[in-house]
CSV table of C-alpha atoms and ligand atoms in Angstrom, one decimal:
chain,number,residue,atom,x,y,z
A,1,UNK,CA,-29.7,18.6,13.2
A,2,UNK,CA,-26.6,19.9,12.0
A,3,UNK,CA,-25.0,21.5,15.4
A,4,UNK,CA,-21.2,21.9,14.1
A,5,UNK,CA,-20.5,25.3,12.6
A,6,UNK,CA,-17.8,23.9,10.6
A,7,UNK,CA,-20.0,22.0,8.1
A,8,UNK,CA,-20.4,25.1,6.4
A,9,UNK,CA,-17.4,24.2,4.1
A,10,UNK,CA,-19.9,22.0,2.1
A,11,UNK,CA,-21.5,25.0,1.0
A,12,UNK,CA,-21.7,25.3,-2.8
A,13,UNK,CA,-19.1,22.4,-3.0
A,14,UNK,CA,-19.6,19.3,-5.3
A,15,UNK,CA,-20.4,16.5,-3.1
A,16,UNK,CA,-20.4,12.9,-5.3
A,17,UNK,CA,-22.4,10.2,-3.6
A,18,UNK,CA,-22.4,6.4,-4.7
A,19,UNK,CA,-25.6,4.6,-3.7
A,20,UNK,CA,-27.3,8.0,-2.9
A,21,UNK,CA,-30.6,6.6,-3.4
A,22,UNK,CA,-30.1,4.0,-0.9
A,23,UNK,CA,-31.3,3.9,2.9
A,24,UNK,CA,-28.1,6.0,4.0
A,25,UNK,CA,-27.6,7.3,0.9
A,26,UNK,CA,-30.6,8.7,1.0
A,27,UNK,CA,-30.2,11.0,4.6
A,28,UNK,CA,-26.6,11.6,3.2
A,29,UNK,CA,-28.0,13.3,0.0
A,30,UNK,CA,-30.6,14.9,2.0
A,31,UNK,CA,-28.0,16.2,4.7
A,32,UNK,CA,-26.2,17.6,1.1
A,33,UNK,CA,-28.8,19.1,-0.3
A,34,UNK,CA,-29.7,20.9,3.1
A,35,UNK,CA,-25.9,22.1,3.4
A,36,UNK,CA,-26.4,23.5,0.3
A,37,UNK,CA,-23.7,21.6,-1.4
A,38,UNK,CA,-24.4,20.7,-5.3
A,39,UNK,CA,-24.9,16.7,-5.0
A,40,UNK,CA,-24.5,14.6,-7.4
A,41,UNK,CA,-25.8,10.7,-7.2
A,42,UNK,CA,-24.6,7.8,-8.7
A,43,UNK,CA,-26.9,4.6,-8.1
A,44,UNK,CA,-28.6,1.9,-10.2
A,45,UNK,CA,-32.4,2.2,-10.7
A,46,UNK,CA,-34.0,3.2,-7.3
A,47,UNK,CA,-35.4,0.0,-5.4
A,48,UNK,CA,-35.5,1.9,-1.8
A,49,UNK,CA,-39.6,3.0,-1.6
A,50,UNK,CA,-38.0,5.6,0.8
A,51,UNK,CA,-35.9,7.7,-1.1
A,52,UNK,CA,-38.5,9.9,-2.4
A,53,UNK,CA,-40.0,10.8,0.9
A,54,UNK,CA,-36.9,11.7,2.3
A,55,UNK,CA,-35.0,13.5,-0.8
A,56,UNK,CA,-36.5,16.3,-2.6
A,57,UNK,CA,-35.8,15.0,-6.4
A,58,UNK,CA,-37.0,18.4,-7.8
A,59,UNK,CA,-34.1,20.3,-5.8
A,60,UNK,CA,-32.2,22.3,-8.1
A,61,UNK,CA,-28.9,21.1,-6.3
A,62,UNK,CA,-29.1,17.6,-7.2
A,63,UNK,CA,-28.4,15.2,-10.2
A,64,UNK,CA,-28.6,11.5,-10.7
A,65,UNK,CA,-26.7,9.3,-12.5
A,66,UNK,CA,-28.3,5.4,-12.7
A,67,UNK,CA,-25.0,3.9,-13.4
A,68,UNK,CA,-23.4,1.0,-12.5
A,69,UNK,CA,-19.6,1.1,-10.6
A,70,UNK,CA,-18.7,-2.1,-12.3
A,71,UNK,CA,-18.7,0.0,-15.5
A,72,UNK,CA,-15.4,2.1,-14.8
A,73,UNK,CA,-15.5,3.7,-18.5
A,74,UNK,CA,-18.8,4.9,-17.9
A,75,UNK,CA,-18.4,6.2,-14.1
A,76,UNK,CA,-14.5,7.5,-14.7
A,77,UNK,CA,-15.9,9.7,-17.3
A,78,UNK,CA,-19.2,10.8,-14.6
A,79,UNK,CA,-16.6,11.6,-12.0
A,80,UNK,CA,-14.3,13.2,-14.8
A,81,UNK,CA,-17.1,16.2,-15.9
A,82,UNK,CA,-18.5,16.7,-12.5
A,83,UNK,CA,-14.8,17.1,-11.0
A,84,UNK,CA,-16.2,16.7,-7.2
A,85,UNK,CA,-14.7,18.3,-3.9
A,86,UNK,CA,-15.8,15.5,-2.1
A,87,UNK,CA,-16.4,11.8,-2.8
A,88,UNK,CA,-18.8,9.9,-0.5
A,89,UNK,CA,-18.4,5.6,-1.9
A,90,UNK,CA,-21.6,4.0,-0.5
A,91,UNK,CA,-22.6,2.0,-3.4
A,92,UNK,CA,-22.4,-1.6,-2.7
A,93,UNK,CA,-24.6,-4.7,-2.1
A,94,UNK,CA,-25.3,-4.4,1.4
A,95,UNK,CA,-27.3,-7.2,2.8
A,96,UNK,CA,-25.2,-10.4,4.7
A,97,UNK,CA,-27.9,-13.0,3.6
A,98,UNK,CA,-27.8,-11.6,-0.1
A,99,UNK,CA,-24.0,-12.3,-0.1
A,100,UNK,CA,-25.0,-16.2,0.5
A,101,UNK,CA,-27.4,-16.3,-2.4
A,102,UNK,CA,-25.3,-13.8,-5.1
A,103,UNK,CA,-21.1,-14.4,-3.5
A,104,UNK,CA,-19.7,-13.1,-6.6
A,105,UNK,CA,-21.7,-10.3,-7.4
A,106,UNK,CA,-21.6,-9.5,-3.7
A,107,UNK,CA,-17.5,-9.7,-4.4
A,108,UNK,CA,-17.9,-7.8,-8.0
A,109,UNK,CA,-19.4,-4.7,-6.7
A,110,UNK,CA,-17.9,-4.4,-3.1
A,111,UNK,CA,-14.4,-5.2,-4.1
A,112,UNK,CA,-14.2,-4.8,-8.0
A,113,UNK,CA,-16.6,-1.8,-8.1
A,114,UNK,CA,-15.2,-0.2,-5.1
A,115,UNK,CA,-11.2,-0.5,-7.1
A,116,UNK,CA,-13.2,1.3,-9.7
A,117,UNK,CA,-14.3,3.9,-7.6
A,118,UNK,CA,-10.5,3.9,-6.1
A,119,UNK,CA,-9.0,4.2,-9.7
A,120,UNK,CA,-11.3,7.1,-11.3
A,121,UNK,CA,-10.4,9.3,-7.5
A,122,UNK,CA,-7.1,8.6,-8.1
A,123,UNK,CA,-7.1,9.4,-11.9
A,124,UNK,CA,-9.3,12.8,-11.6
A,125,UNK,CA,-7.0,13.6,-8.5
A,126,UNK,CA,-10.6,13.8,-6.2
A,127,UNK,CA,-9.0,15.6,-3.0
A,128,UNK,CA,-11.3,14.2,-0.3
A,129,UNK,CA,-13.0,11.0,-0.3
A,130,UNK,CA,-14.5,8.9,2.3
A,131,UNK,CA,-14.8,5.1,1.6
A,132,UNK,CA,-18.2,3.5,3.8
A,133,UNK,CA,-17.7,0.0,5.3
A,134,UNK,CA,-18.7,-1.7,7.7
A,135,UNK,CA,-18.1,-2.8,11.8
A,136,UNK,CA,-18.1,-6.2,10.1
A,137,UNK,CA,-14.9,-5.9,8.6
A,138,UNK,CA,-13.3,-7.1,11.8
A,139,UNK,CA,-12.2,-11.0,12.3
A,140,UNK,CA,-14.7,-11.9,14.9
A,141,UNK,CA,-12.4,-14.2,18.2
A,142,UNK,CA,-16.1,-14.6,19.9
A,143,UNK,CA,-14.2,-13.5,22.6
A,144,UNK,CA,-16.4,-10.9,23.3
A,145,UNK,CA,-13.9,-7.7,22.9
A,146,UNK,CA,-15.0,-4.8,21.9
A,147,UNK,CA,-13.6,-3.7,18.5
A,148,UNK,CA,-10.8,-0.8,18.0
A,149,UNK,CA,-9.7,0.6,14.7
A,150,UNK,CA,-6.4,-1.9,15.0
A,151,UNK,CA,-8.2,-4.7,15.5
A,152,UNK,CA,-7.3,-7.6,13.4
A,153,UNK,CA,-9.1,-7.3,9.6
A,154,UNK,CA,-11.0,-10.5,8.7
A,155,UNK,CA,-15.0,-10.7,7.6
A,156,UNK,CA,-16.6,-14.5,7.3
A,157,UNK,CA,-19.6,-14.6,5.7
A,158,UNK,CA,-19.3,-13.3,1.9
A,159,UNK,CA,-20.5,-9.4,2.6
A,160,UNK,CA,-17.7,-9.0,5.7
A,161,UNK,CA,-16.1,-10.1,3.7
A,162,UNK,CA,-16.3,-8.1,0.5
A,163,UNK,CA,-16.4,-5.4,3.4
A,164,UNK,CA,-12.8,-6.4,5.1
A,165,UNK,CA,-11.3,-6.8,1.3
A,166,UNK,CA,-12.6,-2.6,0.6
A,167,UNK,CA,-10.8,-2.0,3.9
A,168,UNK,CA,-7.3,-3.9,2.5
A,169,UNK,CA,-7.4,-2.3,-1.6
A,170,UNK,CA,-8.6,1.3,-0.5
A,171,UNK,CA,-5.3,0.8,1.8
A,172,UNK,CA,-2.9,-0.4,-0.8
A,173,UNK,CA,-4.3,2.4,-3.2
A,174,UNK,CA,-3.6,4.9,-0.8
A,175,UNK,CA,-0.1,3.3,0.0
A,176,UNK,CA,0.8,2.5,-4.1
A,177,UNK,CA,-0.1,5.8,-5.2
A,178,UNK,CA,0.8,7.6,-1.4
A,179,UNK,CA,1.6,11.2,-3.3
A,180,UNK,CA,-1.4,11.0,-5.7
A,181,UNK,CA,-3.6,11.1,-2.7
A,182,UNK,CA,-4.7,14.2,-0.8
A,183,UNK,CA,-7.6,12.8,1.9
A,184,UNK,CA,-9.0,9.4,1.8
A,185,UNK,CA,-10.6,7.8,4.7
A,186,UNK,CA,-12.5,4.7,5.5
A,187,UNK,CA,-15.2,4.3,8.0
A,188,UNK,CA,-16.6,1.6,9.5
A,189,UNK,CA,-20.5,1.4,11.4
A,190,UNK,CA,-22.7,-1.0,12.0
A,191,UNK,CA,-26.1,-1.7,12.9
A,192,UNK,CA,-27.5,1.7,11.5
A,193,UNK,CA,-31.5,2.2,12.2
A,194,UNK,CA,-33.4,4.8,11.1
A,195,UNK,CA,-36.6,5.5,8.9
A,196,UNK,CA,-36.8,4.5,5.2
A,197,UNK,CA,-34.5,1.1,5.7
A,198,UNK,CA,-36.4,-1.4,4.1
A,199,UNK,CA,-33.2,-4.0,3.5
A,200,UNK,CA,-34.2,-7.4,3.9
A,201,UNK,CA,-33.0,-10.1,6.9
A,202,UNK,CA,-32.4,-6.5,9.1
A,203,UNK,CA,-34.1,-6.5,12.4
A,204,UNK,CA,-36.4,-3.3,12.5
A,205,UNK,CA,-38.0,-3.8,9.4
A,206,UNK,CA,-37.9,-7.2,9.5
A,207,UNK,CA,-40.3,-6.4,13.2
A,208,UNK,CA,-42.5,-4.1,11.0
A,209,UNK,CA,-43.1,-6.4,8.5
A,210,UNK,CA,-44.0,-9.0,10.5
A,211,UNK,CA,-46.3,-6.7,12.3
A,212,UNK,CA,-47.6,-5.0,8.9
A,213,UNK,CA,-48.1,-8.6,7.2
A,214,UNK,CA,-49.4,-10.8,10.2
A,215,UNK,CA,-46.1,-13.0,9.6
A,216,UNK,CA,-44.4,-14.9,12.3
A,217,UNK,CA,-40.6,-13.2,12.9
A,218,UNK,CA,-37.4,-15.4,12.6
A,219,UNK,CA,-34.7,-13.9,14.8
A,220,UNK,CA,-31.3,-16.3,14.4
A,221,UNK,CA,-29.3,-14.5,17.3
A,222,UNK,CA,-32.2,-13.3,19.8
A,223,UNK,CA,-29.5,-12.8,22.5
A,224,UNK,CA,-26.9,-11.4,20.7
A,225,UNK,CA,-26.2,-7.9,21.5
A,226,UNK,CA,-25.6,-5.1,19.2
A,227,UNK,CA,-24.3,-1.2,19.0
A,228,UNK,CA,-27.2,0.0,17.4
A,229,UNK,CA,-27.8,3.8,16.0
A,230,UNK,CA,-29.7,5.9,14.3
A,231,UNK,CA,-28.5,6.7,10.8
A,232,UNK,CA,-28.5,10.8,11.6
A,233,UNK,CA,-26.0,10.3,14.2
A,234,UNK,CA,-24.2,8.1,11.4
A,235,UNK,CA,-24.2,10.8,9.1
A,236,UNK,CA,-23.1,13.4,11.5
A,237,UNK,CA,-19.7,11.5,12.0
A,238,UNK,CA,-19.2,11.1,7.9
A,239,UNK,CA,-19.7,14.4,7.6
A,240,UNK,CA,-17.4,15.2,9.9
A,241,UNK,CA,-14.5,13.7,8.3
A,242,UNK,CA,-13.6,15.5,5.7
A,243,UNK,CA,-14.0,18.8,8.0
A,244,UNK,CA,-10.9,17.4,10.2
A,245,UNK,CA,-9.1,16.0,7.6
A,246,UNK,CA,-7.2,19.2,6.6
A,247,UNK,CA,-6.2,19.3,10.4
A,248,UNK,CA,-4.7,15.9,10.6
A,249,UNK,CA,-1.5,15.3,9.7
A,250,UNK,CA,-2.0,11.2,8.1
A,251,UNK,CA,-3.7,11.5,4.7
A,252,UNK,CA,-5.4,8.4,4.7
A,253,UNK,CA,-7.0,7.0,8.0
A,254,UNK,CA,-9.8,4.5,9.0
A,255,UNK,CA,-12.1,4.9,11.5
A,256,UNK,CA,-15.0,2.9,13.7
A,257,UNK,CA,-18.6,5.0,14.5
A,258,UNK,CA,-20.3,3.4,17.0
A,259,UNK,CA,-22.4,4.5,20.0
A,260,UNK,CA,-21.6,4.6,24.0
A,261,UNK,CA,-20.2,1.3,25.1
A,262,UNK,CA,-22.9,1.5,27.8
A,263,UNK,CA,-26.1,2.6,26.3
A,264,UNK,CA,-26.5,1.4,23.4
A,265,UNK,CA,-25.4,-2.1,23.2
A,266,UNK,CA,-29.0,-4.0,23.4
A,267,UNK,CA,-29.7,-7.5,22.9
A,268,UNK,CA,-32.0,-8.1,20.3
A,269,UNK,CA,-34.8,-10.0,21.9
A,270,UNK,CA,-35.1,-6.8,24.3
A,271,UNK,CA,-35.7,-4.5,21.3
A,272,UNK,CA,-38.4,-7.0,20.0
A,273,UNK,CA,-39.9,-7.2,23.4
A,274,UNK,CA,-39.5,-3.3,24.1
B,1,LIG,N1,-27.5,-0.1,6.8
B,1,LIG,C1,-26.6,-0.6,7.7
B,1,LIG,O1,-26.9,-1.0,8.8
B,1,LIG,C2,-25.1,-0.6,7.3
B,1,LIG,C3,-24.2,-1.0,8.2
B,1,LIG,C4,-22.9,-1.0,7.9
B,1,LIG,C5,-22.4,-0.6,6.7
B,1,LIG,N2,-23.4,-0.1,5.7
B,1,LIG,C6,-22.9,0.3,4.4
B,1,LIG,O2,-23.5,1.5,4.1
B,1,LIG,C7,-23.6,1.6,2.7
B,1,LIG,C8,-25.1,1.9,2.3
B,1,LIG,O3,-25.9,0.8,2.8
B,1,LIG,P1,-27.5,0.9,2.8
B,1,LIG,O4,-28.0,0.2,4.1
B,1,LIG,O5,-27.9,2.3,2.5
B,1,LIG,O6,-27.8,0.0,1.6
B,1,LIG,P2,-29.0,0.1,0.5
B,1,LIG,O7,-29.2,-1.3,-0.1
B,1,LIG,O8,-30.2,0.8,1.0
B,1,LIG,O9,-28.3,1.0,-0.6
B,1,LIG,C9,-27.3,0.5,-1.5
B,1,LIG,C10,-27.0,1.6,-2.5
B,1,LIG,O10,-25.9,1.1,-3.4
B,1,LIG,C11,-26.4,1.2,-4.7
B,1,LIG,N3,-25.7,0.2,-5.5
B,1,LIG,C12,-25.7,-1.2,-5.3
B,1,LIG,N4,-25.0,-1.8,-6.2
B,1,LIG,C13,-24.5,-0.9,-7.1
B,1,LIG,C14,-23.8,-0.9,-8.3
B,1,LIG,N5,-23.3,-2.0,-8.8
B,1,LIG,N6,-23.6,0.3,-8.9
B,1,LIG,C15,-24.1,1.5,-8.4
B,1,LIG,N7,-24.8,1.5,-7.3
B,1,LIG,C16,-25.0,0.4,-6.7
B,1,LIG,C17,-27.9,1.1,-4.7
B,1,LIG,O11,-28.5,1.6,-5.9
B,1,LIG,C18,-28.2,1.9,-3.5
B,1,LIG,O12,-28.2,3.2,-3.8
B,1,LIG,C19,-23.1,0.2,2.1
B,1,LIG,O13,-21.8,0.4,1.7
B,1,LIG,C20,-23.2,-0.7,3.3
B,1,LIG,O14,-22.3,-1.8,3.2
B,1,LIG,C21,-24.7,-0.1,6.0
């Protein structure tokens, strides 16, 4: 899996993960944990079925937190003993039709939660964090363009957002407090598949379920297409971040993951069909 010789600086570093228990969360700690860093989690209760298949919760190397990044007392004094050498922020509510139903607790944890996050790396003077968004951060012209990482910030629908407001505060932390920070880096991917997703109102599971429960399938874009890939690939290029960071010479940067223009962009109704 892991084919760059440079992620050998995780080695027996403290690696901080918010929303480790989650569907990426979950390969991320596992990656960790394989790495050999010392991982530590910080998530509320575990609602992802998948986690346990795919993280070994008896490994040595790892220790949870259930706690809640809306509580900064509580997670500034987390980060403060454990001291991390890395900070990966995925905690967040995730799900576009969620952020209809629950707007400002959508906005409370993706913005508020994530200025939490923000304040206690800054405080504990965290040297390299990375700061998970989303490709739907972007103001969408329907014009059919694809999407580079100076393309105009914007975000509809509550979650993009909550997503596009993380982009805009983990910037003006980084340029309020520019000599406080050493590494910080945003990163923005989309359409992520892989095993152990069970979010709701997201195509592949929402195609098992229907299969698994005998349920008709409502698709709202069938021919929209998408940039889909598989969460290992996603995790390859967040784990490559910090490695190049020490080479670059901008401390805080923002980047898109995506697949090949060419092969990857699918419409949906051909995944359903295929
Ligand atoms: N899955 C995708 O296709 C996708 C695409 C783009 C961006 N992302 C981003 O990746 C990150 C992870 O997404 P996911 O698909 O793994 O979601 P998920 O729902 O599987 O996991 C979310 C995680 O965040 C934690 N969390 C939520 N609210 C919290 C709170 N208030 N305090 C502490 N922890 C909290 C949950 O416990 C869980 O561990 C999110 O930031 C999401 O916006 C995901």
């Amino acid at each position: 899996m892991f084919l760059n010789k440079r992620l050998s600086i995780y080695k027996n570093k403290k690696v901080l993960i918010t929303g480790h228990n989650g569907f990426v969360g979950s390969w991320l700690t596992a990656s960790f944990l394989k790495l050999k860093s010392k991982v530590f989690g910080i998530s509320l209760k575990n609602q992802n079925k998948a986690y346990r298949f795919i993280v070994n919760k008896k490994n040595s190397n790892l220790v949870e937190f259930i706690q809640d990044i809306n509580e900064f007392e509580k997670l500034d004094s987390i980060i403060k003993k454990i001291k991390p050498d890395f900070i990966f922020h995925l905690a967040a509510q995730p799900i576009v039709k969620i952020g209809y139903e629950h707007p400002l607790n959508t906005f409370k944890t993706n913005i508020l939660g994530t200025s939490n996050v923000l304040k206690s790396i800054l405080k504990n003077k965290i040297k390299n964090s990375v700061i998970v968004t989303s490709d739907k951060v972007y103001l969408n012209k329907e014009n059919k363009k694809f999407f580079n990482e100076n393309s105009e910030i914007g975000g509809d629908d509550i979650y993009s957002a909550s997503k596009a407001c993380t982009e805009i505060i983990t910037r003006s932390f980084y340029l309020s407090f520019k000599e406080k920070f050493n590494h910080l880096d945003t990163v923005r991917a989309g359409n992520i598949i892989g095993g152990g997703d069970f979010g709701t109102n997201r195509l592949l599971p929402d195609i098992f379920n229907s299969f698994h429960l005998k349920k008709s399938l409502n698709i709202r874009s069938p021919h929209s297409i998408r940039p889909w890939q598989n969460v290992l690939d996603v995790i390859n290029a967040y784990l490559l971040l910090p490695v190049y960071q020490k080479k670059r010479l901008k401390k805080f940067d923002f980047w898109n993951v995506g697949p090949d223009k060419k092969e990857s962009n699918i419409r949906v109704i051909d995944i359903i069909e295929n």
